[in-house]
Coordinates of C-alpha atoms in Angstrom, one line a residue:
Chain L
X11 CA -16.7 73.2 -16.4
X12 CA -19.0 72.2 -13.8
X13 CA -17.7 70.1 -11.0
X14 CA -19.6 68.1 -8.7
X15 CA -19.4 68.6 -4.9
X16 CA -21.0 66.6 -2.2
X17 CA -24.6 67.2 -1.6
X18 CA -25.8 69.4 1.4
X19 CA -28.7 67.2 2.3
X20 CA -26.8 64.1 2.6
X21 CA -22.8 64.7 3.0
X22 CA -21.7 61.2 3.6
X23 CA -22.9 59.4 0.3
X24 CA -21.4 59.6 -3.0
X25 CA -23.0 62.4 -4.9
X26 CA -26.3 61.4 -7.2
X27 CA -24.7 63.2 -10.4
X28 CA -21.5 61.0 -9.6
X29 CA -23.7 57.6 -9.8
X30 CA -25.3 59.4 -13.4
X31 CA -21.3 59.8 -14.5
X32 CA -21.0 56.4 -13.5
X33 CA -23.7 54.7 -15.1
X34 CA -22.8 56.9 -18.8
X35 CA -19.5 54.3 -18.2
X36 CA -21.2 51.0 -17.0
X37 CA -24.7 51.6 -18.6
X38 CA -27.7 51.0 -16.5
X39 CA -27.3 48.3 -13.9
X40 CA -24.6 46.9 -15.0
X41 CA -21.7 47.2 -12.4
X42 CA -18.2 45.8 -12.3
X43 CA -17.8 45.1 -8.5
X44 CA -14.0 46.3 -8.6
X45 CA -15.1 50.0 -9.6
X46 CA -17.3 50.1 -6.9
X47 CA -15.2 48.9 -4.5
X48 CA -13.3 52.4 -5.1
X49 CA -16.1 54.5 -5.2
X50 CA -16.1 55.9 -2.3
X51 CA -12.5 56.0 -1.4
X52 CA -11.9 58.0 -4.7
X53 CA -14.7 60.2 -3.8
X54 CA -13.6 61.1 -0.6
X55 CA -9.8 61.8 -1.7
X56 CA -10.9 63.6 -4.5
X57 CA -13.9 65.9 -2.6
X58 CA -11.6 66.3 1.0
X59 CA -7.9 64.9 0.5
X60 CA -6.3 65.8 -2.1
X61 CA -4.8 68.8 -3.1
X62 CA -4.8 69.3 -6.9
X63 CA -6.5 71.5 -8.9
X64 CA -8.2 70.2 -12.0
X65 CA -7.1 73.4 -14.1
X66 CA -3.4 72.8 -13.2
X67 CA -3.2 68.9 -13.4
X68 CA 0.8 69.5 -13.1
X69 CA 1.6 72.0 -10.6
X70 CA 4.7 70.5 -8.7
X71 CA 3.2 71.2 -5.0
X72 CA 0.2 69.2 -5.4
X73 CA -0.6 66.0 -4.1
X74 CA 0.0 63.1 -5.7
X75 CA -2.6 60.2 -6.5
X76 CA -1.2 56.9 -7.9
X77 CA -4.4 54.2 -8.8
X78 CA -2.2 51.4 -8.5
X79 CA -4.9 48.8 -9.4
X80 CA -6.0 49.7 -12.5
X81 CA -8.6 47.1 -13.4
X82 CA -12.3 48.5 -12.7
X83 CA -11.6 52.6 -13.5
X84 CA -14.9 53.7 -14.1
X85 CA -15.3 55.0 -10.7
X86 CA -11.9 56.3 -11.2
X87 CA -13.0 58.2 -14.4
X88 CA -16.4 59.4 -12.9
X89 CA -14.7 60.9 -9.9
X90 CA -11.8 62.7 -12.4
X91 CA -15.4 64.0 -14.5
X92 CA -16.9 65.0 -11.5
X93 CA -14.2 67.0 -10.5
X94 CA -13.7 68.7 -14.2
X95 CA -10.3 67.2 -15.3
X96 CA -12.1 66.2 -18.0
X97 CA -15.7 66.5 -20.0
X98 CA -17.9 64.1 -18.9
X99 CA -19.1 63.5 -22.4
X100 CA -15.6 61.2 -22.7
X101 CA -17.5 58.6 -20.6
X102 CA -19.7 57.8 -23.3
X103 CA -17.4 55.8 -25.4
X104 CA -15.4 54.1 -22.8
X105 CA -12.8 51.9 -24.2
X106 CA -13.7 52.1 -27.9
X107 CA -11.0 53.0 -30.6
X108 CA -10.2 56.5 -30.1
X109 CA -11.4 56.8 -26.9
X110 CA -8.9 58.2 -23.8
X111 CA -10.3 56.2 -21.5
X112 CA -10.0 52.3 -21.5
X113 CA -10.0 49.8 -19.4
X114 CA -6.3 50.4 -17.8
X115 CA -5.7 54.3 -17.3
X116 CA -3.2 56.0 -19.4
X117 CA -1.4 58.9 -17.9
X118 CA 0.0 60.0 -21.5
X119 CA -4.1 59.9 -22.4
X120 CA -5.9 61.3 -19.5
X121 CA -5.8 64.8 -17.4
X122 CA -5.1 63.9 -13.9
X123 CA -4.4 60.1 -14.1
X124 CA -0.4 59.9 -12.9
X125 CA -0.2 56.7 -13.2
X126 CA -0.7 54.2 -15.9
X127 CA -1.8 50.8 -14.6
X128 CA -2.9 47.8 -15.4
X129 CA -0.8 45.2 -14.7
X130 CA -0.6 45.4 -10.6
X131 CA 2.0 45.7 -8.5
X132 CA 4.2 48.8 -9.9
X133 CA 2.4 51.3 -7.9
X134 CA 3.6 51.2 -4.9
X135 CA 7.3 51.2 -6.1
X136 CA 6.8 54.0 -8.2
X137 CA 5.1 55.9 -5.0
X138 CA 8.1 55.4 -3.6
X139 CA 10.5 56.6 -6.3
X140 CA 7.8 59.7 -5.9
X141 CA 8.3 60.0 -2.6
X142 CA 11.4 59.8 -2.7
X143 CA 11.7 62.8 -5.0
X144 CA 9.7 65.0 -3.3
X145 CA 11.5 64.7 -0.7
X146 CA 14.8 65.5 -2.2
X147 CA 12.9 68.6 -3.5
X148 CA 11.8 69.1 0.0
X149 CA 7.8 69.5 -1.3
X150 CA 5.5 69.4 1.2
X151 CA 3.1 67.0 -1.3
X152 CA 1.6 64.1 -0.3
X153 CA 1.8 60.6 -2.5
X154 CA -1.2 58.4 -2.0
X155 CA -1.0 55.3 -3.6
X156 CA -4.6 53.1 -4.2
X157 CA -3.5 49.1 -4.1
X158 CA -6.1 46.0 -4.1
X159 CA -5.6 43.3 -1.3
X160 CA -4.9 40.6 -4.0
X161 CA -2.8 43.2 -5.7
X162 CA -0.5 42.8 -2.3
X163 CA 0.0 39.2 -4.0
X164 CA 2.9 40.8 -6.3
X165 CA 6.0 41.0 -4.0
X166 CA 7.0 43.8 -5.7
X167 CA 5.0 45.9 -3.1
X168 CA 6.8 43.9 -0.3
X169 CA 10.0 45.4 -1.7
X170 CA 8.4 48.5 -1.8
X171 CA 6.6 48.7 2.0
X172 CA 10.1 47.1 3.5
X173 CA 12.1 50.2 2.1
X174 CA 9.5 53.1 2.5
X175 CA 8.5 51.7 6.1
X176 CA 12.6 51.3 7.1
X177 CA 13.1 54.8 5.3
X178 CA 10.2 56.8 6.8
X179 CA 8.7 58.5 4.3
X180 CA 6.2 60.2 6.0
X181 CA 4.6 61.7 3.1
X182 CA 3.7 58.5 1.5
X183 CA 0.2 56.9 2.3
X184 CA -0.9 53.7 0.9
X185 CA -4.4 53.0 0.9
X186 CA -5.5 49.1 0.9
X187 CA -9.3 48.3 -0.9
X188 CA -9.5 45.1 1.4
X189 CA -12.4 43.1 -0.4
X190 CA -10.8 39.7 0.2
X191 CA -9.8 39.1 -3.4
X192 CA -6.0 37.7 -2.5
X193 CA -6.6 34.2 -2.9
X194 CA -4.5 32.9 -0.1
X195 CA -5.7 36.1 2.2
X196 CA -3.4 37.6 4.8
X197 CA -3.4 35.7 8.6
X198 CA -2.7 38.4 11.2
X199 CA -4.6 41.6 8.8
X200 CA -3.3 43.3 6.3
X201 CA -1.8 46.5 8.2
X202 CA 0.1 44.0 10.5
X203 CA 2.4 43.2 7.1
X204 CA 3.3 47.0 6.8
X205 CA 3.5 48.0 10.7
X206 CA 6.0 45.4 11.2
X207 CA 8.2 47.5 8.8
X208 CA 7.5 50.6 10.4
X209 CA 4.2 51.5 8.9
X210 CA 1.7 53.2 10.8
X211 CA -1.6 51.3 9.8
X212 CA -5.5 51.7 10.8
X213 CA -8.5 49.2 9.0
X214 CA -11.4 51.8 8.6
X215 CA -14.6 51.0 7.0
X216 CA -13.9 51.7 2.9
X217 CA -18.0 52.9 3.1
X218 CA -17.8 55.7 5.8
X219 CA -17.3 58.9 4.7
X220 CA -16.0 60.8 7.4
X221 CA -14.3 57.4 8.9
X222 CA -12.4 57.7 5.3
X223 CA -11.6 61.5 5.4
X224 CA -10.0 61.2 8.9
X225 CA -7.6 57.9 8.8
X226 CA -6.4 59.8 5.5
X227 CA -6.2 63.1 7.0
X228 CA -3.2 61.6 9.4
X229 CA 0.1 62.2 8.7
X230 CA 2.7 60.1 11.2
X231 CA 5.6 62.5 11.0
X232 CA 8.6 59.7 9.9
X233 CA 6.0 56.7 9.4
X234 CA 4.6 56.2 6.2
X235 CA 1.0 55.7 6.5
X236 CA -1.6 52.7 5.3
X237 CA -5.4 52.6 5.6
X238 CA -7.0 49.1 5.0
X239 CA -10.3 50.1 3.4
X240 CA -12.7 47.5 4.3
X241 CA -15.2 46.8 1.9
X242 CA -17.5 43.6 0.7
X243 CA -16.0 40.8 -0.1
X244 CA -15.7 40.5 -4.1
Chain N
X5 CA 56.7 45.6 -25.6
X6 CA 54.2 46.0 -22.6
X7 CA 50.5 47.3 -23.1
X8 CA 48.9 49.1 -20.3
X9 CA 45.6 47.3 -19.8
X10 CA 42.7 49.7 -21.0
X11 CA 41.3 51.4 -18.0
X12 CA 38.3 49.9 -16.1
X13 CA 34.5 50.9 -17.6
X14 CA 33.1 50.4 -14.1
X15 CA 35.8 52.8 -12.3
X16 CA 34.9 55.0 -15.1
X17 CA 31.4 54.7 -14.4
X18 CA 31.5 55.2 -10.8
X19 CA 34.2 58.6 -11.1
X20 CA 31.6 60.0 -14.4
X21 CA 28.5 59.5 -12.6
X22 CA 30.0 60.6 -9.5
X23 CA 30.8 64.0 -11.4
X24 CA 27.6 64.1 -12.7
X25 CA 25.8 64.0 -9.1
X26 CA 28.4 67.4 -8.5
X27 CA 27.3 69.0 -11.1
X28 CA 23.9 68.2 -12.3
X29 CA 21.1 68.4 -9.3
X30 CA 18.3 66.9 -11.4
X31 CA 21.2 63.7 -11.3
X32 CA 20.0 60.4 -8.8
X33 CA 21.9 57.6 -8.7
X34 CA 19.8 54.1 -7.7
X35 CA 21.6 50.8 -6.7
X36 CA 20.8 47.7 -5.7
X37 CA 23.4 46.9 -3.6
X38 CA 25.8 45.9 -6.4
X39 CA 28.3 49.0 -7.1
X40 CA 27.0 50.3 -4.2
X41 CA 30.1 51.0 -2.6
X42 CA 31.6 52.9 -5.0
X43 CA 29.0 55.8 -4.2
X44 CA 29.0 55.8 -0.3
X45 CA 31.5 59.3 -0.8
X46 CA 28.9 60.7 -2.7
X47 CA 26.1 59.4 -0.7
X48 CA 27.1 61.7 2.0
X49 CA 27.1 65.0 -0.2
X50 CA 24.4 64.3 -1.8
X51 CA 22.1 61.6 0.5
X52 CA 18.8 62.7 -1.4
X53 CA 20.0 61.6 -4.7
X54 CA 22.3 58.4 -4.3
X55 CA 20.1 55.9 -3.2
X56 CA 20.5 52.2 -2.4
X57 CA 17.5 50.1 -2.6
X58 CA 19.0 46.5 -1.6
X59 CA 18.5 43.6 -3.1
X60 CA 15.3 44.9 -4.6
X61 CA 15.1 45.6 -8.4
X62 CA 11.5 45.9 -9.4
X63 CA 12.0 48.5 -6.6
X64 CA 15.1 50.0 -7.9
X65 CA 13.5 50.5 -12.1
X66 CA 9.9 51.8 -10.3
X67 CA 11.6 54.1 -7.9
X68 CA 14.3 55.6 -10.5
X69 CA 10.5 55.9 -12.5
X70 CA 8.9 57.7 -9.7
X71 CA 11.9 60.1 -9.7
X72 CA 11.8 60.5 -13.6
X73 CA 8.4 61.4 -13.4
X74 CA 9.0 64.2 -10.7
X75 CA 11.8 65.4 -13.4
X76 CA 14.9 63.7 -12.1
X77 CA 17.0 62.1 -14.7
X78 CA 17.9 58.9 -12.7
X79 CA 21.0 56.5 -13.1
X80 CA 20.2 53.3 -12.4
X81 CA 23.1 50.5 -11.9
X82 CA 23.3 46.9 -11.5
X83 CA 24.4 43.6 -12.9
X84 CA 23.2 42.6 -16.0
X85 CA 20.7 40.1 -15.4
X86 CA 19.4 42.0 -12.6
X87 CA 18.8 45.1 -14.3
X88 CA 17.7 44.3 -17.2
X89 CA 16.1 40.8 -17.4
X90 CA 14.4 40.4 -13.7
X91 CA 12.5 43.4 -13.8
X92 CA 11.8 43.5 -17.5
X93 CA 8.2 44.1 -16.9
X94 CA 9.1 47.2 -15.1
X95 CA 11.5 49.0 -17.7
X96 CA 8.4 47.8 -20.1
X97 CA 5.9 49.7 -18.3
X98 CA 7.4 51.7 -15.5
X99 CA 9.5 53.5 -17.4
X100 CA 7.9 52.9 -21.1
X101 CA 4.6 52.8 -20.9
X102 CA 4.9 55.7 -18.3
X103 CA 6.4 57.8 -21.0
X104 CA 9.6 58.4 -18.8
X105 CA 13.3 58.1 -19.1
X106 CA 16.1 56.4 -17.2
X107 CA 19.7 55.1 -17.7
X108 CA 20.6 52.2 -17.1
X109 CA 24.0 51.1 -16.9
X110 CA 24.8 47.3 -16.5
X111 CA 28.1 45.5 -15.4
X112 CA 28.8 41.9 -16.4
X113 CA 27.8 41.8 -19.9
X114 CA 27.6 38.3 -21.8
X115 CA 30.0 36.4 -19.6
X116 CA 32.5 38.8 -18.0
X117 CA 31.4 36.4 -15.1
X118 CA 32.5 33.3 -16.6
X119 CA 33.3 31.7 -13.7
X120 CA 30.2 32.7 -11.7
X121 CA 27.8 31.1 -14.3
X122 CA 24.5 31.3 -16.5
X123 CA 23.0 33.3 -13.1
X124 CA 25.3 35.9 -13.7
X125 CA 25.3 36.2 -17.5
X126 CA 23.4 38.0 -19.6
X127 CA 24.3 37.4 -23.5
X128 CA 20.0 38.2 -24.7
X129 CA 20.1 41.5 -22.4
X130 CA 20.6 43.8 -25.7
X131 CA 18.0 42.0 -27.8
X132 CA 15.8 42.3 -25.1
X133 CA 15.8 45.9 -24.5
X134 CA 15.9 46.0 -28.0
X135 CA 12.4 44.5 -28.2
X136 CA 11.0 48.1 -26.6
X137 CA 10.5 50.8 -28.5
X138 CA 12.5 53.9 -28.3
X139 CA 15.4 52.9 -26.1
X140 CA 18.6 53.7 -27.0
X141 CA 21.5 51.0 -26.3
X142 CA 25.5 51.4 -26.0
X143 CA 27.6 48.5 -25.8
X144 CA 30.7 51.0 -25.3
X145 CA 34.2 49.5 -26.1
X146 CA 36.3 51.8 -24.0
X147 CA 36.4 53.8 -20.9
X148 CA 36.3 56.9 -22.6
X149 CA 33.3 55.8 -24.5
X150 CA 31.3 54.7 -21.7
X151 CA 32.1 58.4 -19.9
X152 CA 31.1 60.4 -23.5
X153 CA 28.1 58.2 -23.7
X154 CA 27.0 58.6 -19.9
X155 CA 27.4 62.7 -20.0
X156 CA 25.7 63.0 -23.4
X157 CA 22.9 60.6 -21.7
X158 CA 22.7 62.7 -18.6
X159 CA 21.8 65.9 -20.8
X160 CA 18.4 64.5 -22.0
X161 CA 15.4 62.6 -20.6
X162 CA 15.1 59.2 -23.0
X163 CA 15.3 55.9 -22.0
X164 CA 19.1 54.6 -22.7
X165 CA 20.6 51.2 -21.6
X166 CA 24.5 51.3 -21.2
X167 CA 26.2 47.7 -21.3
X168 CA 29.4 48.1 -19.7
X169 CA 31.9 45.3 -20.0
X170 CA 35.3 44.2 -18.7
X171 CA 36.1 43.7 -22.1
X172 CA 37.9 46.5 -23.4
X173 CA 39.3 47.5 -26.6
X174 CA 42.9 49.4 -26.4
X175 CA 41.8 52.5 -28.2
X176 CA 38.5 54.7 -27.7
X177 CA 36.5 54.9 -30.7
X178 CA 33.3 57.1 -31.9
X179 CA 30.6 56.5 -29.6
X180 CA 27.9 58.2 -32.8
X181 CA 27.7 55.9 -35.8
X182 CA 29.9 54.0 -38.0
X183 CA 33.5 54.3 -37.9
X184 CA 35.5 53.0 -40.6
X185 CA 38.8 51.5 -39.7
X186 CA 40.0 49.8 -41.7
X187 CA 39.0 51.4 -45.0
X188 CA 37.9 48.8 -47.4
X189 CA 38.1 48.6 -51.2
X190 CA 35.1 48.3 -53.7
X191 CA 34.1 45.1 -54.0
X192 CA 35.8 43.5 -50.4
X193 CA 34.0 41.8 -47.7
X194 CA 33.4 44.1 -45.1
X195 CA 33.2 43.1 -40.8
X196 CA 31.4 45.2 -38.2
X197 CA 32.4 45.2 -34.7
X198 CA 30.3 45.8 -32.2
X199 CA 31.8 47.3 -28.7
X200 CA 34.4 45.4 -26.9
X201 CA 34.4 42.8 -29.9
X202 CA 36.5 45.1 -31.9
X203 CA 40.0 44.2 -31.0
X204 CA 39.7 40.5 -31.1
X205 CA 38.1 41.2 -34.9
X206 CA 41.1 43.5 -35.3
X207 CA 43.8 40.9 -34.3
X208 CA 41.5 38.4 -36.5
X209 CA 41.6 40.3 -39.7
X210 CA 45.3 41.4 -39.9
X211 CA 46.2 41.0 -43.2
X212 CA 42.9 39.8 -44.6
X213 CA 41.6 41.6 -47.6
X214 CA 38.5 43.2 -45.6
X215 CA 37.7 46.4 -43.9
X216 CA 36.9 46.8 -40.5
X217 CA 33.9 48.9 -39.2
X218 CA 32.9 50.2 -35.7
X219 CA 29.8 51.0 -33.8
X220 CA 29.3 50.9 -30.1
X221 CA 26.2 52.5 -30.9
X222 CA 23.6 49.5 -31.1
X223 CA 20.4 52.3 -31.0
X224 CA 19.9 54.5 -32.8
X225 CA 22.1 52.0 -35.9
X226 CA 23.7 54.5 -38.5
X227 CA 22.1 52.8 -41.5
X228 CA 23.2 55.4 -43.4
X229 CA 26.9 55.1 -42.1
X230 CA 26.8 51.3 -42.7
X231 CA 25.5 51.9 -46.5
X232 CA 28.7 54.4 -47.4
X233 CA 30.8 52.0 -45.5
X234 CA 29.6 49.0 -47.1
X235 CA 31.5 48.3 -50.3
X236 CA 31.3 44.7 -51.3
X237 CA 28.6 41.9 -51.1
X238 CA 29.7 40.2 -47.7
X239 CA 29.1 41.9 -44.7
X240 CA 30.1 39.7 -41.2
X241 CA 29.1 41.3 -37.8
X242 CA 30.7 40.5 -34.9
X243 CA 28.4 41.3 -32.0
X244 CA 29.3 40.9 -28.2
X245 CA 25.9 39.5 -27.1
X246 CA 23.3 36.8 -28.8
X247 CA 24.2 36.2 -32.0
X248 CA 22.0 37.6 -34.6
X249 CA 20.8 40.5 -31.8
X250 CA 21.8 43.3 -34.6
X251 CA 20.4 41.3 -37.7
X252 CA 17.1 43.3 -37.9
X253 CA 18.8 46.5 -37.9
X254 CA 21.9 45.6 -40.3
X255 CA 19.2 43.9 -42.9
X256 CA 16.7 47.2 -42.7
X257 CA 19.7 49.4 -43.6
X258 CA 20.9 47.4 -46.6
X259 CA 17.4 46.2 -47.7
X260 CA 17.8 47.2 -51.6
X261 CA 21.4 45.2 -51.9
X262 CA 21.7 41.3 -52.9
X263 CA 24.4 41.1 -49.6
X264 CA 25.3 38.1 -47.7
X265 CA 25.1 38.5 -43.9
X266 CA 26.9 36.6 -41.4
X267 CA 26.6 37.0 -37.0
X268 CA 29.0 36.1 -35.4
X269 CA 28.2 36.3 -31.5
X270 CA 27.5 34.4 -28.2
X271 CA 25.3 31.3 -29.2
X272 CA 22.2 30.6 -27.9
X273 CA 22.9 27.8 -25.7
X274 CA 23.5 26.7 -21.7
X275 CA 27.6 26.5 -22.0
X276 CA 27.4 25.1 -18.4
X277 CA 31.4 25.8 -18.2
X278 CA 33.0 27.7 -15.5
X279 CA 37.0 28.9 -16.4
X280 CA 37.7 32.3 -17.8
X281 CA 36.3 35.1 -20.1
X282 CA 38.6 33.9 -22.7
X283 CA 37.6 30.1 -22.5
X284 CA 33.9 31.4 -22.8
X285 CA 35.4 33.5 -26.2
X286 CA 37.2 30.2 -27.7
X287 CA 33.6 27.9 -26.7
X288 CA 31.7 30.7 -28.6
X289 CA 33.9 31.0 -31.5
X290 CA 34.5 34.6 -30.7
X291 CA 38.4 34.4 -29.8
X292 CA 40.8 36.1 -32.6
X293 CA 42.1 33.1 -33.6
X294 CA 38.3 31.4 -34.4
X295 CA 36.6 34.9 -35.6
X296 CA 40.2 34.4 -38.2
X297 CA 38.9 31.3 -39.6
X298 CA 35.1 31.9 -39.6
X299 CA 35.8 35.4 -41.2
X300 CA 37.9 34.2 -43.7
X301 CA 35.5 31.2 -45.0
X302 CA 32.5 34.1 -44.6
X303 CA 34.7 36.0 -46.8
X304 CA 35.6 33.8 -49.2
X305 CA 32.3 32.3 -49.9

């Protein structure tokens, strides 16, 4: 299958083919703002990050990539075509009947998606559970977990960042789309509510390639790690 | 004449599981605080694997998930209405909808805690659970149950909820199927016990003309063990948690017979009384000397 890599002439922007995956989902100009605000988060983790290998969706040492907040996956989907976990002719019939992909990811349904979300706030617990296992295993994977600011809402992610930040788990990143959809919003920033339980944090423009690639490239040995990616507001 | 009291199901738990951890690698225990304790000796040998969340249960059913899914069979304890009914949503989709597998093994059952309150009760946990699909669900009635249940559970990967109780019958039963016994003859009423409600419908039924059947198996329900069992028109079930919880699964095994069915179990209503296990019993009609009389007019009808 042919995968899609980042284009020579222009490195730091989502791929042309990827927007044509993209818009095979959405149709023609017709975007749901919560898949964009992914795009180019996924892309980068995806193209630089992570290390899995499309034709062996389950070997134990890769790295592990929880989309907590579900809603919005057609970047999600495009990026996993791109990439060859599956054919990109699946996009065509997003969400219908007998189609793999819908609106909420399915793990049991689609190569590559670990997690199945949808209703928000169970990723970041489960990531831990993950961590938590891998570590016992003594694995040197990575867990990245992809959460929404208003998805912070649910406080079973504050159970989650209080134990993982107390406990260290270094090979656990979270990864924050910040585009101000919590209704009440966060006074003091959003990394300040996981550095306070021993998070290390960093806000990075969610646009910037490379700005992406590096604050996820850290790994805090015995901090677990969250990015807040800043995007436009919804 | 004195009767040793039957041994503890939450000792039990804590010694099986304990063994299990020893022996089984792919074993991790998850607490959340409660029964915590009891594991701090096997914390230390094994600290990767017995793991106490605090007072944090969506994070203890989504963590014992995240282990599941990295092929971990997990073991996940609490109270009743902390395990099962606060983070319903995640054993729903954490460990359900992810197509993972758990045990969970509860404490407190319908009002162990009579004296603590509806806060620490939980008669609707088993209908509940029973409301997902492919779960399995003990309500063992002895010590030696719970332990055959637990190693049995520890050898697969499903999703099985254990309700342990301080209830306790004298004698350990079968923990697979139907177990007749008290033998009844064609034609006589027959009563189903569920668990721990066995020895009160024992001490209820002396010298009634009915037979006396067992399960502490709520899922998978022998259907077929209850139909060769089943010899009369009358069946009464007497069910530790919400009344009527088992009705679905007792009708769809005897669908083709003209039978009359009657639950007997905790009723669906605030008590709002403190006092004792038994007192709770007696207010719910499920005391021997109350399950005597509503028996015999179920019987006799």
């Amino acid at each position: 299958m042919d995968t899609i890599t980042a284009s020579p002439s222009n490195p730091t922007a989502v791929p042309t083919d990827l927007h044509h995956l993209l818009q095979r989902i959405t149709g023609d100009e017709k975007h749901s703002p919560a898949a964009h605000s992914t795009l180019d988060v996924l892309w980068v983790l995806y193209d630089r990050i992570l290390r899995i290998d499309p034709r062996h969706p389950d070997d134990p040492n890769r790295d592990r990539f929880l989309l907590s907040k579900g809603h919005g996956p057609a970047a999600y989907y495009a990026v996993l075509a791109a990439k060859g976990f599956f054919a990109p002719d699946w996009l065509d019939d997003f969400a219908a009947f007998e189609s793999p992909l819908g609106h909420h990811p399915d793990r049991q349904l689609v190569p590559g998606v670990e997690l199945s979300s949808g209703s928000l706030g169970h990723g970041l617990p489960i990531g831990v559970g993950v961590a938590l296992a891998l570590r016992a295993r003594r694995s040197e994977a990575r867990v990245f977990v992809l959460v929404g600011d208003g998805e912070l809402d649910e406080g079973s992610n504050h159970e989650a960042i209080a134990v993982a930040g107390r406990w260290g788990l270094g090979n656990l990143t979270a990864i924050v789309i910040d585009n101000q959809s919590s209704s009440l919003r966060w006074p003091g920033g959003l990394a300040a509510r996981f550095e306070v339980e021993g998070w290390t944090g960093r806000s990075v423009d969610g646009r910037d390639h490379d700005r992406i690639e590096q604050a996820l490239s850290v790994r805090p040995p015995g901090h677990p790690n969250v990015v807040v990616m800043e995007v436009e507001p919804r | 004449m004195t009767t040793l009291a039957p041994p503890s199901m939450r000792a039990r738990f804590t010694e099986t599981t304990t063994t299990l951890l020893d022996i089984d690698r792919r074993i991790v225990v998850l607490t959340a605080d409660i029964g915590a304790a009891g594991f701090a000796e096997a914390r230390r040998r094994h600290p990767d694997r017995v793991v106490n969340v605090g007072i944090r249960e969506q994070l203890l059913v989504g963590a014992a998930a995240g282990f599941a899914m990295e092929g971990f069979r997990p073991i996940v304890h609490s109270y009743a209405p902390f395990l099962v009914e606060r983070p319903y949503e995640q054993i729903k989709l954490d460990l359900g909808h992810q197509g993972v597998g758990a045990i969970l093994v509860s404490t407190g059952a319908s009002f162990d805690a009579s004296a603590e309150g509806r806060t620490h009760q939980a008669p609707a946990d088993v209908a509940i659970v029973s409301a997902l699909p492919d779960w399995e669900i003990y309500t063992p009635g002895h010590a030696d149950e719970l332990d055959e249940i637990l190693r049995r559970s520890a050898r697969h990967t499903r999703n099985v909820y254990i309700r342990m109780s301080s209830e306790s019958n004298v004698a350990p039963r079968s923990t697979v199927g139907i177990e007749v016994v008290r033998r009844t003859e064609p034609g006589q009423p027959a009563v189903l016990a569920i668990g721990p409600a066995l020895d009160p419908t024992l001490e209820a039924t002396t010298g009634l003309d009915v037979g006396v059947l067992y399960s502490s198996s709520v899922k998978p329900f022998d259907g077929a063990g209850l139909r060769g069992a089943v010899r009369g028109t009358s069946l009464v079930v007497v069910e530790p948690f919400l009344e009527a919880t088992t009705a679905g699964l007792v009708n769809e095994a005897l669908a083709d017979r003209a039978m009359r069915y009657t639950y007997l179990g905790v009723q669906d209503r605030e008590l709002r009384h403190y006092g004792t296990p038994l007192e709770h019993q007696r207010a719910h009609g499920l005391d021997a000397v109350s399950l005597r009389n509503r028996i015999t007019l179920a019987a006799r009808s």
